Amino acid sequence: MSLTPVPISPGLSTSTTLISRPTERQFQTMAQQINKAKSRVPTLPPLIPQSTGTSDVGSVTSSRIVTDLKTQFDEVQNIRRDLGVMRQIYVDFTNSTKESLAALRTQATAVRQVANTKVGGARASIDSGKARLDKRSQDVLTDIEDLQDTVESLKDDVLKRHVTPKLDVMKRLRSKVDSTTKELEDLKTHITTIRPAWKKTWEHELQNIVEEQQFLAHQEQLIEDLMEDNKALVEVFGHIDKVISIRGTGAGRSRSFRPPPPSEGHGGLSTVMLEIRGARVDPKSRMEAIERSQEARRKELMSRSDEFQAELAGFVDGKKLRKTGGAEEVERVRRRKDDLAFQAMFSNQAQMALGSNAGGAGASGAGFTSSSGFGGMGGFSGGLPGLAMAPAMDFSDSDDDMSPVASPT
């Protein structure tokens, strides 16, 4: 009885070995085959047992051979698994090194191009700095306005409608507020850095001094205003966060909408109907209201996110996956399975052909097979029908000590 490879199911991980662990009966059968092969073929090199210091080579028993086979099988499987993991680590290291070298080459090419390009004077530097500074300040202004609208809407939800926002929304808003604050600090530091250089250029170009000073003063005033707005925004956001933390998100808390109490003198539905009857139709205000509603809807759709996708992206980007050998290990296992399948197929065909030839020769008049029970010099097809179909064993130092090999034809 041979140890044939077991097909791997698609649900198993890539660390699954090529050959599943044989049963105790298979190990005992293999040990009996080894003992019989040693007794019938004296020239066969003996199996070298594991050195434990308690037994002799001449007193190897079936149980000892079974123990040695199990130990060698486990060692081979562990070595295969370790080699797959080492191969994956090496491939990852090689890819990251190649990416780093490619980035360095790109940066070196960019520096070389800048060095070969004709560098402009102070006026060109100021013009480019003005464009960059204006673009950055406008971007921060847009971000601050969006954050103000979002925080005001969140304030109404929390204080008036008593709706608790999701933790993901609060986390995203907090990250946007932090990035805006950092960008404002960077802009302020940038202006402090470029002011002496600009002043030195103004001494040589008196024609543009007034316009550029006004531009810089405008930017400073704009940044100061934006910092004040951002400070108020951060304060309101902090209050909202405290209200949410104090209120809590218990399981027994009702999440239903509670409208605010009516104002003094409000008569309910009758008052609303009177206001609707006396309201003036203004198409422009209606169009503005529709646009505001569409903008709010667009922001709501943009703020939606898949929690599972975000968690999965963080898990993958953080490289928290267990090293199992990667795609190369799967490909190696697949090739090994194909090789073993081809070996077993051709080995069985060759042995069936040899068995049929031996049976024909015995029936023609030799008579040695039926009387002695031996089918030939290298086979056991006469007296041991179970070994007639078994593939030959390779006792040499190969990659797999118990894998079937093709019989010579």
Coordinates of C-alpha atoms in Angstrom, one line a residue:
M1 CA 0.0 0.0 0.0
S2 CA 1.5 3.3 -1.1
L3 CA 1.2 6.8 0.3
T4 CA -0.6 8.6 -2.5
P5 CA -1.1 12.3 -2.6
V6 CA -4.5 13.6 -1.5
P7 CA -6.0 16.5 -3.5
I8 CA -6.2 19.8 -1.7
S9 CA -9.6 21.4 -1.4
P10 CA -10.0 25.1 -2.5
G11 CA -11.1 26.2 0.9
L12 CA -7.8 25.3 2.6
S13 CA -5.1 27.8 3.1
T14 CA -1.9 27.9 1.1
S15 CA 0.0 26.5 4.0
T16 CA -1.7 23.1 3.5
T17 CA 1.0 20.6 2.6
L18 CA 1.0 18.7 -0.7
I19 CA 0.6 15.2 0.9
S20 CA -1.9 14.9 3.8
R21 CA -0.6 13.0 6.8
P22 CA -1.0 9.2 6.3
T23 CA -3.0 7.1 8.7
E24 CA -1.5 4.7 11.3
R25 CA -2.4 1.8 9.2
Q26 CA -0.6 3.2 6.1
F27 CA 2.5 3.7 8.2
Q28 CA 2.4 0.2 9.5
T29 CA 1.8 -1.2 6.0
M30 CA 4.8 0.8 4.7
A31 CA 6.9 -0.5 7.5
Q32 CA 6.0 -4.1 6.7
Q33 CA 6.8 -3.5 3.0
I34 CA 10.2 -2.2 4.0
N35 CA 11.0 -5.2 6.1
K36 CA 9.9 -7.6 3.4
A37 CA 11.9 -5.7 0.8
K38 CA 15.0 -5.9 3.0
S39 CA 14.6 -9.6 3.6
R40 CA 14.1 -10.4 -0.1
V41 CA 16.6 -8.0 -1.6
P42 CA 19.8 -8.3 0.4
T43 CA 21.6 -5.7 -1.7
L44 CA 19.1 -3.0 -0.8
P45 CA 20.7 -0.4 1.5
P46 CA 19.1 -0.6 5.0
L47 CA 17.0 2.2 6.4
I48 CA 19.0 4.3 8.8
P49 CA 16.9 5.0 11.9
Q50 CA 16.8 8.2 13.8
S51 CA 19.6 8.2 16.4
T52 CA 18.0 8.1 19.9
G53 CA 20.8 6.3 21.7
T54 CA 18.6 3.5 22.9
S55 CA 18.5 1.0 20.0
D56 CA 20.7 -0.8 17.6
V57 CA 20.5 -0.8 13.8
G58 CA 20.2 -4.6 13.7
S59 CA 17.2 -4.6 16.0
V60 CA 14.9 -2.3 14.0
T61 CA 11.3 -3.4 14.4
S62 CA 8.2 -2.4 12.6
S63 CA 7.2 0.0 15.4
R64 CA 10.6 1.6 15.2
I65 CA 10.3 2.0 11.4
V66 CA 6.8 3.5 11.8
T67 CA 8.2 6.0 14.4
D68 CA 11.0 7.0 12.1
L69 CA 8.7 7.4 9.1
K70 CA 6.4 9.7 11.1
T71 CA 9.3 11.8 12.3
Q72 CA 10.8 12.1 8.8
F73 CA 7.4 12.9 7.3
D74 CA 6.8 15.7 9.8
E75 CA 10.3 17.1 9.3
V76 CA 9.9 17.2 5.5
Q77 CA 6.5 18.9 5.8
N78 CA 7.9 21.5 8.3
I79 CA 10.9 22.2 6.0
R80 CA 8.6 22.7 3.0
R81 CA 6.4 25.1 4.9
D82 CA 9.5 27.1 6.2
L83 CA 10.9 27.2 2.7
G84 CA 7.6 28.6 1.3
V85 CA 7.5 31.3 4.0
M86 CA 11.2 32.2 3.4
R87 CA 10.5 32.4 -0.4
Q88 CA 7.6 34.8 0.2
I89 CA 9.6 37.0 2.5
Y90 CA 12.5 37.1 0.0
V91 CA 10.2 38.0 -2.9
D92 CA 8.6 40.8 -0.8
F93 CA 12.0 42.1 0.1
T94 CA 13.2 42.0 -3.5
N95 CA 10.1 43.8 -4.8
S96 CA 10.3 46.6 -2.1
T97 CA 14.0 47.0 -2.9
K98 CA 13.2 47.4 -6.6
E99 CA 10.5 49.9 -5.9
S100 CA 12.8 52.0 -3.7
L101 CA 15.5 51.9 -6.4
A102 CA 13.0 52.9 -9.1
A103 CA 11.8 55.8 -6.9
L104 CA 15.4 57.0 -6.4
R105 CA 16.1 56.8 -10.1
T106 CA 12.9 58.9 -10.8
Q107 CA 14.0 61.5 -8.2
A108 CA 17.5 61.6 -9.7
T109 CA 16.1 62.1 -13.2
A110 CA 13.9 65.0 -11.9
V111 CA 16.9 66.7 -10.2
R112 CA 18.9 66.3 -13.3
Q113 CA 16.2 67.9 -15.4
V114 CA 15.9 70.8 -13.0
A115 CA 19.6 71.3 -13.1
N116 CA 19.7 71.4 -16.9
T117 CA 16.7 73.8 -17.1
K118 CA 17.3 77.5 -17.2
V119 CA 16.6 78.9 -13.8
G120 CA 14.7 82.2 -13.7
G121 CA 15.5 85.2 -11.6
A122 CA 13.8 86.5 -8.4
R123 CA 10.8 87.7 -10.3
A124 CA 10.1 84.2 -11.6
S125 CA 10.5 82.8 -8.1
I126 CA 8.0 85.3 -6.7
D127 CA 5.5 84.6 -9.5
S128 CA 5.6 80.9 -9.0
G129 CA 5.4 81.4 -5.2
K130 CA 2.4 83.6 -5.6
A131 CA 0.6 81.1 -7.7
R132 CA 1.3 78.2 -5.3
L133 CA 0.4 80.3 -2.2
D134 CA -2.8 81.5 -3.8
K135 CA -3.8 77.9 -4.8
R136 CA -3.1 76.5 -1.3
S137 CA -5.0 79.3 0.4
Q138 CA -8.0 78.8 -1.9
D139 CA -8.0 75.1 -1.2
V140 CA -7.9 75.7 2.5
L141 CA -10.7 78.2 2.2
T142 CA -12.9 75.6 0.3
D143 CA -12.1 73.0 3.0
I144 CA -13.0 75.4 5.8
E145 CA -16.3 76.3 4.2
D146 CA -17.2 72.6 3.7
L147 CA -16.3 71.8 7.2
Q148 CA -18.3 74.7 8.6
D149 CA -21.4 73.5 6.7
T150 CA -20.8 69.9 7.9
V151 CA -20.3 70.9 11.5
E152 CA -23.4 73.1 11.5
S153 CA -25.5 70.2 10.1
L154 CA -24.0 67.9 12.7
K155 CA -24.8 70.4 15.4
D156 CA -28.4 70.5 14.4
D157 CA -28.6 66.7 14.3
V158 CA -27.1 66.3 17.8
L159 CA -28.7 69.2 19.6
K160 CA -32.1 69.6 17.9
R161 CA -33.0 66.3 16.4
H162 CA -31.1 64.2 19.1
V163 CA -29.6 62.0 16.5
T164 CA -26.3 60.3 17.4
P165 CA -23.9 60.3 14.4
K166 CA -21.8 57.2 13.6
L167 CA -18.3 56.8 14.9
D168 CA -17.0 56.6 11.4
V169 CA -18.4 60.0 10.6
M170 CA -16.9 61.6 13.7
K171 CA -13.5 60.0 12.9
R172 CA -13.6 61.3 9.4
L173 CA -14.5 64.8 10.5
R174 CA -11.8 64.8 13.1
S175 CA -9.2 63.8 10.6
K176 CA -10.3 66.6 8.2
V177 CA -10.2 69.2 10.9
D178 CA -6.7 68.1 11.9
S179 CA -5.5 68.2 8.3
T180 CA -6.9 71.7 7.8
T181 CA -5.3 72.9 11.0
K182 CA -2.0 71.5 10.0
E183 CA -2.3 73.0 6.5
L184 CA -3.0 76.5 8.1
E185 CA 0.0 76.2 10.3
D186 CA 2.2 75.2 7.3
L187 CA 0.9 78.2 5.4
K188 CA 1.7 80.5 8.2
T189 CA 5.2 79.1 8.5
H190 CA 5.7 79.3 4.7
I191 CA 4.7 83.0 4.7
T192 CA 7.1 83.7 7.6
T193 CA 9.9 81.9 5.6
I194 CA 9.3 83.6 2.2
R195 CA 8.8 87.2 3.6
P196 CA 12.5 88.1 3.9
A197 CA 13.2 86.8 0.3
W198 CA 10.3 88.7 -1.1
K199 CA 11.4 91.9 0.8
K200 CA 14.9 91.6 -0.7
T201 CA 13.4 91.3 -4.2
W202 CA 11.1 94.3 -3.6
E203 CA 14.2 96.5 -3.1
H204 CA 15.1 95.9 -6.7
E205 CA 11.7 96.0 -8.2
L206 CA 9.8 99.1 -6.9
Q207 CA 7.1 98.9 -9.5
N208 CA 5.4 95.8 -8.0
I209 CA 6.0 96.5 -4.3
V210 CA 2.6 97.9 -3.6
E211 CA 0.6 95.2 -5.3
E212 CA 2.6 92.4 -3.8
Q213 CA 2.5 93.8 -0.3
Q214 CA -1.3 94.1 -0.7
F215 CA -1.5 90.6 -1.9
L216 CA 0.6 89.3 1.0
A217 CA -1.4 91.4 3.5
H218 CA -4.6 90.0 2.0
Q219 CA -3.3 86.5 2.4
E220 CA -2.2 87.0 6.0
Q221 CA -5.6 88.5 6.8
L222 CA -7.3 85.7 5.0
I223 CA -5.3 83.1 6.9
E224 CA -6.0 84.9 10.2
D225 CA -9.7 84.9 9.5
L226 CA -9.5 81.2 8.5
M227 CA -7.7 80.4 11.7
E228 CA -10.4 82.1 13.7
D229 CA -13.1 80.2 11.8
N230 CA -11.1 77.0 12.2
K231 CA -10.7 77.7 16.0
A232 CA -14.5 78.2 16.3
L233 CA -15.1 75.1 14.2
V234 CA -12.8 73.0 16.4
E235 CA -14.5 74.3 19.5
V236 CA -18.0 73.5 18.3
F237 CA -16.8 70.1 17.1
G238 CA -15.3 69.4 20.5
H239 CA -18.5 70.3 22.2
I240 CA -20.4 68.0 19.9
D241 CA -18.0 65.2 20.7
K242 CA -18.4 65.8 24.4
V243 CA -22.2 65.7 24.1
I244 CA -22.0 62.4 22.3
S245 CA -19.6 60.9 24.8
I246 CA -21.8 62.1 27.7
R247 CA -25.0 60.9 26.1
G248 CA -23.5 57.5 25.4
T249 CA -24.5 54.9 22.8
G250 CA -26.2 52.3 25.0
A251 CA -28.2 49.4 23.4
G252 CA -31.4 50.4 25.3
R253 CA -31.4 54.0 24.1
S254 CA -34.0 55.0 21.6
R255 CA -32.8 56.1 18.2
S256 CA -36.1 57.6 17.1
F257 CA -36.4 61.2 15.9
R258 CA -37.7 63.7 18.5
P259 CA -38.7 67.0 17.0
P260 CA -37.9 70.2 18.8
P261 CA -40.6 71.8 20.9
P262 CA -42.8 74.4 19.1
S263 CA -42.1 78.0 19.6
E264 CA -44.3 80.3 21.6
G265 CA -47.5 81.3 19.8
H266 CA -47.3 78.4 17.3
G267 CA -50.7 76.8 16.8
G268 CA -49.6 73.6 15.2
L269 CA -50.9 72.5 11.8
S270 CA -53.3 75.4 11.4
T271 CA -50.4 77.9 11.8
V272 CA -48.4 76.0 9.1
M273 CA -51.3 76.0 6.7
L274 CA -51.8 79.8 7.2
E275 CA -48.1 80.4 6.5
I276 CA -48.3 78.3 3.3
R277 CA -51.5 80.1 2.2
G278 CA -49.9 83.5 2.8
A279 CA -46.4 82.7 1.4
R280 CA -45.3 84.3 -1.8
V281 CA -44.2 82.1 -4.6
D282 CA -40.5 82.8 -5.4
P283 CA -39.0 80.6 -8.1
K284 CA -35.5 81.8 -7.4
S285 CA -35.7 80.8 -3.7
R286 CA -37.1 77.5 -4.7
M287 CA -34.3 76.8 -7.1
E288 CA -31.8 77.8 -4.5
A289 CA -33.5 75.4 -2.0
I290 CA -33.3 72.6 -4.6
E291 CA -29.7 73.3 -5.2
R292 CA -28.9 73.3 -1.5
S293 CA -30.8 70.0 -1.1
Q294 CA -28.9 68.5 -4.0
E295 CA -25.6 69.7 -2.5
A296 CA -26.5 68.2 0.9
R297 CA -27.4 64.9 -0.8
R298 CA -24.1 64.9 -2.7
K299 CA -22.1 65.5 0.5
E300 CA -24.1 62.7 2.2
L301 CA -23.3 60.3 -0.6
M302 CA -19.7 61.2 -0.5
S303 CA -19.5 60.8 3.2
R304 CA -20.9 57.2 3.1
S305 CA -18.3 54.4 3.4
D306 CA -18.3 50.7 3.7
E307 CA -17.1 49.8 7.2
F308 CA -16.0 46.3 6.2
Q309 CA -14.1 47.6 3.2
A310 CA -12.3 50.2 5.4
E311 CA -11.4 47.6 8.0
L312 CA -10.2 45.2 5.3
A313 CA -8.1 47.9 3.7
G314 CA -6.5 48.7 7.0
F315 CA -5.8 45.1 7.7
V316 CA -4.2 44.5 4.3
D317 CA -2.3 47.8 4.2
G318 CA -0.9 47.1 7.7
K319 CA 0.5 43.8 6.4
K320 CA -1.3 41.8 9.1
L321 CA -1.8 38.8 6.9
R322 CA 0.0 35.6 8.1
K323 CA 3.0 34.6 5.9
T324 CA 2.1 31.3 4.2
G325 CA 4.3 31.2 1.1
G326 CA 2.3 33.3 -1.3
A327 CA 1.2 32.6 -4.8
E328 CA 4.6 30.9 -5.6
E329 CA 4.0 28.3 -2.9
V330 CA 0.5 27.6 -4.4
E331 CA 2.0 27.2 -7.9
R332 CA 4.8 24.9 -6.6
V333 CA 2.2 22.7 -4.8
R334 CA 0.2 22.6 -8.0
R335 CA 3.2 21.5 -10.1
R336 CA 4.2 18.9 -7.6
K337 CA 0.7 17.5 -7.6
D338 CA 0.7 17.3 -11.4
D339 CA 4.1 15.5 -11.4
L340 CA 3.0 13.0 -8.8
A341 CA -0.2 12.3 -10.7
F342 CA 1.7 11.7 -13.9
Q343 CA 4.2 9.5 -12.1
A344 CA 1.5 7.4 -10.5
M345 CA -0.5 7.1 -13.8
F346 CA 2.5 5.9 -15.9
S347 CA 3.8 3.7 -13.1
N348 CA 0.5 1.9 -12.8
Q349 CA 0.3 1.4 -16.6
A350 CA 3.8 0.1 -16.7
Q351 CA 3.3 -2.4 -13.9
M352 CA 0.0 -3.6 -15.4
A353 CA 1.8 -4.2 -18.7
L354 CA 4.6 -6.1 -16.8
G355 CA 2.1 -8.1 -14.8
S356 CA 0.2 -9.2 -18.0
N357 CA 3.5 -10.2 -19.7
A358 CA 4.6 -12.2 -16.6
G359 CA 1.2 -13.9 -16.4
G360 CA 1.4 -14.9 -20.1
A361 CA 4.9 -16.3 -19.7
G362 CA 3.9 -18.4 -16.7
A363 CA 0.9 -19.8 -18.6
S364 CA 3.1 -20.8 -21.6
G365 CA 5.1 -23.4 -19.6
A366 CA 7.6 -21.9 -17.2
G367 CA 5.6 -22.7 -14.2
F368 CA 8.0 -21.0 -11.8
T369 CA 5.6 -18.3 -10.9
S370 CA 2.8 -20.4 -9.7
S371 CA 5.0 -22.8 -7.8
S372 CA 7.3 -20.4 -6.0
G373 CA 5.0 -17.4 -5.7
F374 CA 7.5 -14.8 -7.0
G375 CA 6.6 -13.0 -10.2
G376 CA 10.1 -12.0 -11.3
M377 CA 13.4 -10.5 -10.2
G378 CA 12.1 -7.0 -9.3
G379 CA 8.4 -7.5 -8.5
F380 CA 6.1 -9.3 -6.0
S381 CA 3.1 -10.0 -8.2
G382 CA 3.0 -13.8 -7.5
G383 CA 2.5 -14.3 -3.8
L384 CA 1.6 -10.7 -2.8
P385 CA -1.3 -9.4 -4.9
G386 CA -1.4 -6.3 -2.9
L387 CA 2.1 -5.2 -3.9
A388 CA 1.5 -5.9 -7.6
M389 CA -0.2 -2.6 -8.2
A390 CA 1.9 -0.6 -5.7
P391 CA 4.4 1.9 -7.3
A392 CA 8.1 1.3 -6.7
M393 CA 9.7 3.1 -3.7
D394 CA 12.7 5.4 -4.0
F395 CA 15.0 4.9 -1.0
S396 CA 17.5 7.5 -2.2
D397 CA 17.9 11.0 -0.7
S398 CA 15.1 12.8 -2.6
D399 CA 12.8 15.7 -1.9
D400 CA 10.0 13.4 -0.6
D401 CA 11.0 10.2 1.1
M402 CA 7.7 8.5 0.6
S403 CA 6.6 9.7 -2.9
P404 CA 6.0 7.0 -5.5
V405 CA 8.4 7.0 -8.5
A406 CA 8.0 5.5 -11.9
S407 CA 9.2 2.0 -12.4
P408 CA 11.8 1.4 -15.1
T409 CA 10.3 0.0 -18.3

